[in-house]
Coordinates of C-alpha atoms and ligand atoms in Angstrom, one line a residue:
M1105 CA -59.0 1.6 120.0
K1106 CA -59.8 -0.7 116.7
A1107 CA -57.3 -2.5 115.9
A1108 CA -56.4 -5.8 117.1
I1109 CA -52.4 -5.6 118.5
L1110 CA -49.8 -8.3 116.1
D1111 CA -48.3 -9.4 119.7
G1112 CA -44.6 -10.0 118.3
K1113 CA -43.1 -10.7 121.4
R1114 CA -45.8 -13.4 122.2
L1115 CA -45.7 -15.2 118.6
A1116 CA -41.2 -14.9 119.5
A1117 CA -42.1 -16.6 122.7
R1118 CA -43.7 -19.4 121.0
I1119 CA -40.9 -19.1 117.5
R1120 CA -37.7 -19.3 120.2
Q1121 CA -39.4 -22.4 122.0
E1122 CA -39.4 -24.3 118.8
V1123 CA -35.9 -23.7 117.7
A1124 CA -34.7 -24.6 121.6
E1125 CA -36.8 -27.7 121.8
E1126 CA -35.2 -28.6 118.1
V1127 CA -31.1 -27.8 119.1
Q1128 CA -32.1 -29.9 121.3
R1129 CA -32.9 -32.8 118.8
L1130 CA -29.8 -31.4 116.6
K1131 CA -27.7 -31.6 120.4
N1132 CA -28.2 -35.1 120.5
R1133 CA -27.5 -36.5 117.7
F1134 CA -24.6 -34.8 117.3
G1135 CA -23.4 -33.7 120.1
R1136 CA -22.8 -30.4 119.1
V1137 CA -25.0 -26.8 119.1
P1138 CA -24.8 -24.3 116.4
G1139 CA -23.2 -21.5 117.3
L1140 CA -22.3 -17.9 116.8
A1141 CA -20.8 -14.9 116.3
V1142 CA -21.5 -11.6 116.6
I1143 CA -19.2 -9.0 116.3
L1144 CA -20.1 -5.1 117.7
V1145 CA -17.7 -2.4 116.5
G1146 CA -17.6 0.9 118.6
D1147 CA -20.1 2.2 121.4
D1148 CA -22.9 2.7 119.8
P1149 CA -25.7 2.5 122.8
A1150 CA -28.4 1.1 121.1
S1151 CA -26.4 -2.4 118.6
Q1152 CA -25.1 -2.7 122.4
V1153 CA -28.9 -3.4 123.3
Y1154 CA -29.5 -5.3 119.9
V1155 CA -26.0 -7.6 120.3
R1156 CA -26.5 -8.0 123.4
Q1157 CA -31.1 -8.9 123.5
K1158 CA -29.5 -11.5 120.3
G1159 CA -26.7 -13.5 122.8
R1160 CA -29.0 -13.8 125.3
A1161 CA -32.3 -15.0 123.2
C1162 CA -29.5 -17.3 121.8
Q1163 CA -28.0 -19.0 125.4
S1164 CA -32.1 -19.5 126.1
A1165 CA -32.5 -21.0 123.3
G1166 CA -29.3 -24.1 123.9
I1167 CA -27.2 -22.5 120.5
L1168 CA -23.4 -21.0 121.8
S1169 CA -22.7 -16.8 121.5
I1170 CA -20.2 -15.5 121.3
T1171 CA -19.7 -11.4 121.2
D1172 CA -16.6 -10.3 119.4
H1173 CA -16.3 -6.6 120.9
L1174 CA -13.9 -3.9 118.8
P1175 CA -13.4 -0.4 118.8
A1176 CA -14.6 1.6 116.9
T1177 CA -11.7 2.6 116.1
V1178 CA -10.3 -0.8 114.5
S1179 CA -9.0 -0.4 111.4
Q1180 CA -11.0 -2.7 108.3
K1181 CA -8.0 -4.5 108.1
E1182 CA -8.2 -5.6 111.2
L1183 CA -11.5 -6.4 110.8
L1184 CA -11.5 -8.5 107.7
R1185 CA -8.7 -10.6 109.3
R1186 CA -11.0 -10.6 112.3
I1187 CA -14.1 -12.0 109.9
D1188 CA -11.7 -14.8 108.1
E1189 CA -11.2 -16.5 111.6
W1190 CA -15.0 -16.9 112.2
N1191 CA -15.6 -18.1 108.7
R1192 CA -12.5 -20.6 109.4
D1193 CA -13.4 -21.7 113.6
D1194 CA -16.6 -25.1 112.7
R1195 CA -17.7 -23.2 116.2
Y1196 CA -19.6 -21.2 114.7
H1197 CA -22.2 -21.3 111.8
G1198 CA -23.3 -18.3 111.3
I1199 CA -21.5 -14.9 111.9
L1200 CA -23.3 -11.0 111.8
V1201 CA -21.5 -7.8 112.5
Q1202 CA -24.1 -5.4 114.0
L1203 CA -25.1 -2.3 111.7
P1204 CA -23.5 0.8 111.3
L1205 CA -20.1 0.3 110.8
P1206 CA -18.3 3.6 111.4
S1207 CA -17.6 5.8 108.7
H1208 CA -14.1 5.1 108.0
I1209 CA -15.4 1.2 107.2
D1210 CA -16.0 -0.3 104.2
A1211 CA -19.3 -2.2 105.6
Q1212 CA -20.0 -3.8 102.1
A1213 CA -16.9 -4.7 102.0
V1214 CA -16.9 -5.8 104.7
L1215 CA -20.0 -7.5 105.1
E1216 CA -18.7 -9.8 101.5
A1217 CA -16.1 -10.6 103.8
I1218 CA -18.5 -13.8 105.9
L1219 CA -19.2 -16.7 104.2
P1220 CA -22.3 -17.4 102.1
S1221 CA -22.6 -20.4 104.4
K1222 CA -22.5 -17.7 107.2
D1223 CA -24.4 -15.2 106.6
V1224 CA -27.4 -15.6 109.1
D1225 CA -28.5 -11.9 108.6
C1226 CA -28.4 -12.9 104.2
F1227 CA -26.6 -9.6 103.1
H1228 CA -24.1 -10.8 101.0
P1229 CA -25.2 -10.4 97.4
Y1230 CA -25.1 -13.9 96.1
N1231 CA -27.7 -14.7 99.7
V1232 CA -29.3 -11.5 98.6
G1233 CA -29.3 -13.1 94.9
R1234 CA -31.0 -16.4 96.1
L1235 CA -33.8 -14.3 97.0
T1236 CA -34.0 -12.2 94.5
L1237 CA -34.4 -15.8 92.2
G1238 CA -36.9 -17.6 95.1
R1239 CA -33.9 -19.7 96.4
P1240 CA -32.9 -18.6 99.0
L1241 CA -30.5 -20.1 101.8
F1242 CA -31.2 -17.3 104.3
R1243 CA -34.3 -14.9 104.7
P1244 CA -33.7 -12.0 106.1
A1245 CA -34.2 -11.5 109.2
T1246 CA -36.8 -8.5 110.2
P1247 CA -38.5 -9.0 107.2
A1248 CA -38.3 -12.8 107.5
G1249 CA -40.4 -10.7 110.8
V1250 CA -42.2 -9.5 109.1
V1251 CA -43.8 -12.0 107.0
E1252 CA -43.6 -14.5 109.6
L1253 CA -45.9 -12.7 112.3
L1254 CA -48.6 -12.1 109.3
H1255 CA -48.4 -16.0 108.4
R1256 CA -49.3 -16.9 112.6
T1257 CA -51.8 -14.4 112.3
G1258 CA -53.3 -15.9 109.6
I1259 CA -53.3 -12.9 107.9
S1260 CA -52.5 -13.8 104.1
P1261 CA -50.1 -11.4 102.0
E1262 CA -52.1 -13.1 98.4
G1263 CA -53.6 -10.6 96.3
K1264 CA -53.5 -8.4 98.6
H1265 CA -51.8 -4.6 97.9
V1266 CA -48.6 -4.5 100.9
V1267 CA -47.1 -0.9 100.7
I1268 CA -43.6 -0.2 102.0
L1269 CA -42.2 3.0 103.4
G1270 CA -38.9 2.4 103.1
R1271 CA -36.6 0.7 100.7
S1272 CA -33.7 -0.1 102.7
N1273 CA -31.0 -3.4 102.1
I1274 CA -32.2 -4.6 105.4
V1275 CA -35.6 -4.3 105.9
G1276 CA -37.3 -2.3 103.1
K1277 CA -36.0 -3.6 99.3
P1278 CA -36.1 -7.9 100.4
L1279 CA -38.5 -7.8 102.6
A1280 CA -40.8 -6.1 98.9
N1281 CA -38.9 -9.7 97.5
L1282 CA -39.8 -12.0 99.7
L1283 CA -43.4 -10.7 98.9
L1284 CA -43.1 -11.7 96.1
Q1285 CA -42.1 -14.4 95.8
K1286 CA -45.0 -17.1 94.4
S1287 CA -46.3 -18.9 97.7
P1288 CA -48.3 -18.8 100.3
R1289 CA -46.6 -16.7 102.0
G1290 CA -46.0 -14.1 99.1
N1291 CA -47.7 -13.3 95.8
A1292 CA -48.7 -9.7 97.4
I1293 CA -48.9 -6.9 95.1
V1294 CA -46.1 -4.5 95.6
T1295 CA -45.6 -0.9 96.5
V1296 CA -42.1 0.5 97.1
V1297 CA -42.3 3.4 98.1
H1298 CA -39.6 6.0 99.2
S1299 CA -38.1 9.9 100.2
A1300 CA -38.9 10.2 96.7
A1301 CA -42.5 10.3 96.3
P1302 CA -44.0 13.9 96.1
D1303 CA -46.8 12.8 98.8
V1304 CA -46.7 8.8 100.2
T1305 CA -50.1 9.4 101.2
V1306 CA -51.8 8.8 97.8
F1307 CA -49.1 5.0 98.1
T1308 CA -50.3 4.7 101.7
R1309 CA -54.0 5.0 101.5
Q1310 CA -54.4 2.2 99.3
A1311 CA -52.0 -0.6 101.3
D1312 CA -54.1 -3.3 102.5
I1313 CA -51.1 -3.9 104.2
L1314 CA -49.3 -1.1 105.4
V1315 CA -44.9 -1.5 106.4
A1316 CA -43.2 1.0 108.3
A1317 CA -39.3 1.1 108.1
I1318 CA -38.1 4.1 106.9
G1319 CA -37.1 5.2 110.9
K1320 CA -38.9 9.0 111.2
P1321 CA -40.4 8.5 114.7
E1322 CA -44.2 8.7 114.5
F1323 CA -44.2 9.5 110.9
V1324 CA -47.0 7.8 109.2
R1325 CA -50.7 9.4 111.0
G1326 CA -53.8 8.1 110.9
H1327 CA -55.0 9.9 108.2
M1328 CA -52.0 8.0 105.4
V1329 CA -54.0 4.8 106.8
K1330 CA -56.2 3.1 104.7
K1331 CA -59.6 1.6 107.0
D1332 CA -59.8 -1.5 108.2
A1333 CA -55.3 -2.1 107.1
V1334 CA -52.8 -3.8 108.1
V1335 CA -50.0 -1.7 109.8
V1336 CA -46.6 -2.7 110.6
D1337 CA -44.6 -0.6 112.7
V1338 CA -40.3 -1.6 111.8
G1339 CA -38.9 1.7 113.2
V1340 CA -37.5 1.6 117.1
N1341 CA -36.9 5.7 117.4
R1342 CA -35.4 6.5 120.3
V1343 CA -37.1 9.8 121.0
P1344 CA -36.3 12.7 124.4
A1345 CA -38.3 11.7 127.0
D1346 CA -38.4 12.5 130.9
N1347 CA -38.3 9.3 133.0
E1348 CA -34.3 7.8 133.8
K1349 CA -33.5 6.2 130.7
G1350 CA -34.4 10.7 129.0
Y1351 CA -35.8 8.7 126.2
R1352 CA -38.3 6.6 124.6
L1353 CA -39.5 3.7 122.0
V1354 CA -42.0 5.2 119.5
G1355 CA -42.5 3.1 115.5
D1356 CA -42.9 5.3 112.5
V1357 CA -46.1 5.1 113.2
A1358 CA -48.6 7.4 115.0
F1359 CA -49.9 4.8 117.2
A1360 CA -52.8 5.6 119.2
E1361 CA -54.2 7.5 115.6
A1362 CA -53.4 4.3 113.7
A1363 CA -54.7 2.1 115.8
Q1364 CA -58.3 4.1 115.6
I1365 CA -58.1 3.7 111.7
A1366 CA -56.6 0.2 111.0
R1367 CA -57.8 -3.5 111.6
Y1368 CA -54.6 -5.2 112.7
I1369 CA -50.6 -3.1 114.0
T1370 CA -48.1 -4.0 115.6
P1371 CA -47.3 -2.2 118.6
V1372 CA -43.7 -1.1 119.0
P1373 CA -41.6 -1.9 121.3
G1374 CA -43.1 -6.0 120.9
G1375 CA -44.1 -6.1 117.4
V1376 CA -41.9 -6.3 115.0
G1377 CA -38.5 -6.4 117.1
P1378 CA -38.4 -9.7 119.2
M1379 CA -39.4 -11.8 115.9
T1380 CA -36.1 -9.8 114.4
I1381 CA -34.7 -11.8 116.6
A1382 CA -36.6 -14.8 116.5
M1383 CA -35.8 -16.0 113.3
L1384 CA -32.0 -14.8 113.8
L1385 CA -32.3 -18.2 116.2
K1386 CA -34.0 -19.4 113.3
N1387 CA -31.3 -18.7 110.6
T1388 CA -28.6 -19.5 112.9
L1389 CA -30.3 -23.5 113.0
Q1390 CA -30.2 -23.5 109.8
A1391 CA -26.2 -22.8 108.5
F1392 CA -26.1 -25.6 111.7
K1393 CA -27.8 -27.6 109.5
L1394 CA -26.0 -26.0 106.1
Q1395 CA -22.9 -27.0 106.9
M1396 CA -23.8 -29.7 109.1
L1397 CA -26.4 -32.6 106.7
D1398 CA -25.5 -30.9 103.6
E1399 CA -29.2 -29.1 103.1
Ligands
LIG1129 N1 -28.9 -3.4 112.6 C1 -29.9 -2.4 112.4 N2 -30.7 -4.0 112.2 C2 -29.6 -5.0 111.6 C3 -30.2 -6.4 111.1 O1 -30.7 -6.9 110.8 N3 -28.6 -7.1 111.3 C4 -27.2 -6.7 111.8 N4 -26.6 -7.3 111.5 N5 -27.4 -5.0 111.7 C5 -28.6 -4.3 112.1

């Protein structure tokens, strides 16, 4: 293998430690700690794992957390009522509704019901607008995790061609916005490639930094990667395996092949995933400060 590993797990642990220290300082100053309310609807196994990981991460950083687990059959009206309750509960500075939601629920209406000052996912149109304008209250956790991973590894996107595979509202679009900002952590030349492209390889082979976020297991093969590129794999896909769990996790990148060509590569698991959780903690801290300090 040629590429060096971008160790998200190790970096995330350091960020979580920094958050824990700041939580302690704020606790000494205000006698209060940040709080995060996570709403989980239904029993999607992957969502349950993510929500459990988020709760544990909060706990280890000294952040108060609660999971409001609702049945898959919950009505839209009831879900909106719950959000209203969490909006008014000042023990909880951040609110997160785990996606995806069941198909009978209008997810956009649900996300818009969260107070923008508590919107630690940065999914509310107000916050998406502020992000686009370069004046964010919050940075969405997964894109911010990608940017932080690059920054803390000393990889600057300035002047580089970043190609993002995938145009989702959770990753592709907000990441493009962050990397476009006129700042040392941005200033990239950004291309967003998606399923309408007749040949995605034409684009991916031009990437100095290639970010895969399309949710297709091992979609990016070795020949699609430019020599010495930085490859960031956002995908987390379950594929059947002959083990106890019955599945294993693979990214959107065929790791072994891409690692022969790239200069840097993120593993799955242990790359972007842990960074996402660390950035969620940072956002919860940010929400606390916004509400306590008006800053
Ligand atoms: N489902 C997959 N990624 C995310 C995320 O970043 N936030 C929420 N709320 N749900 C998700």
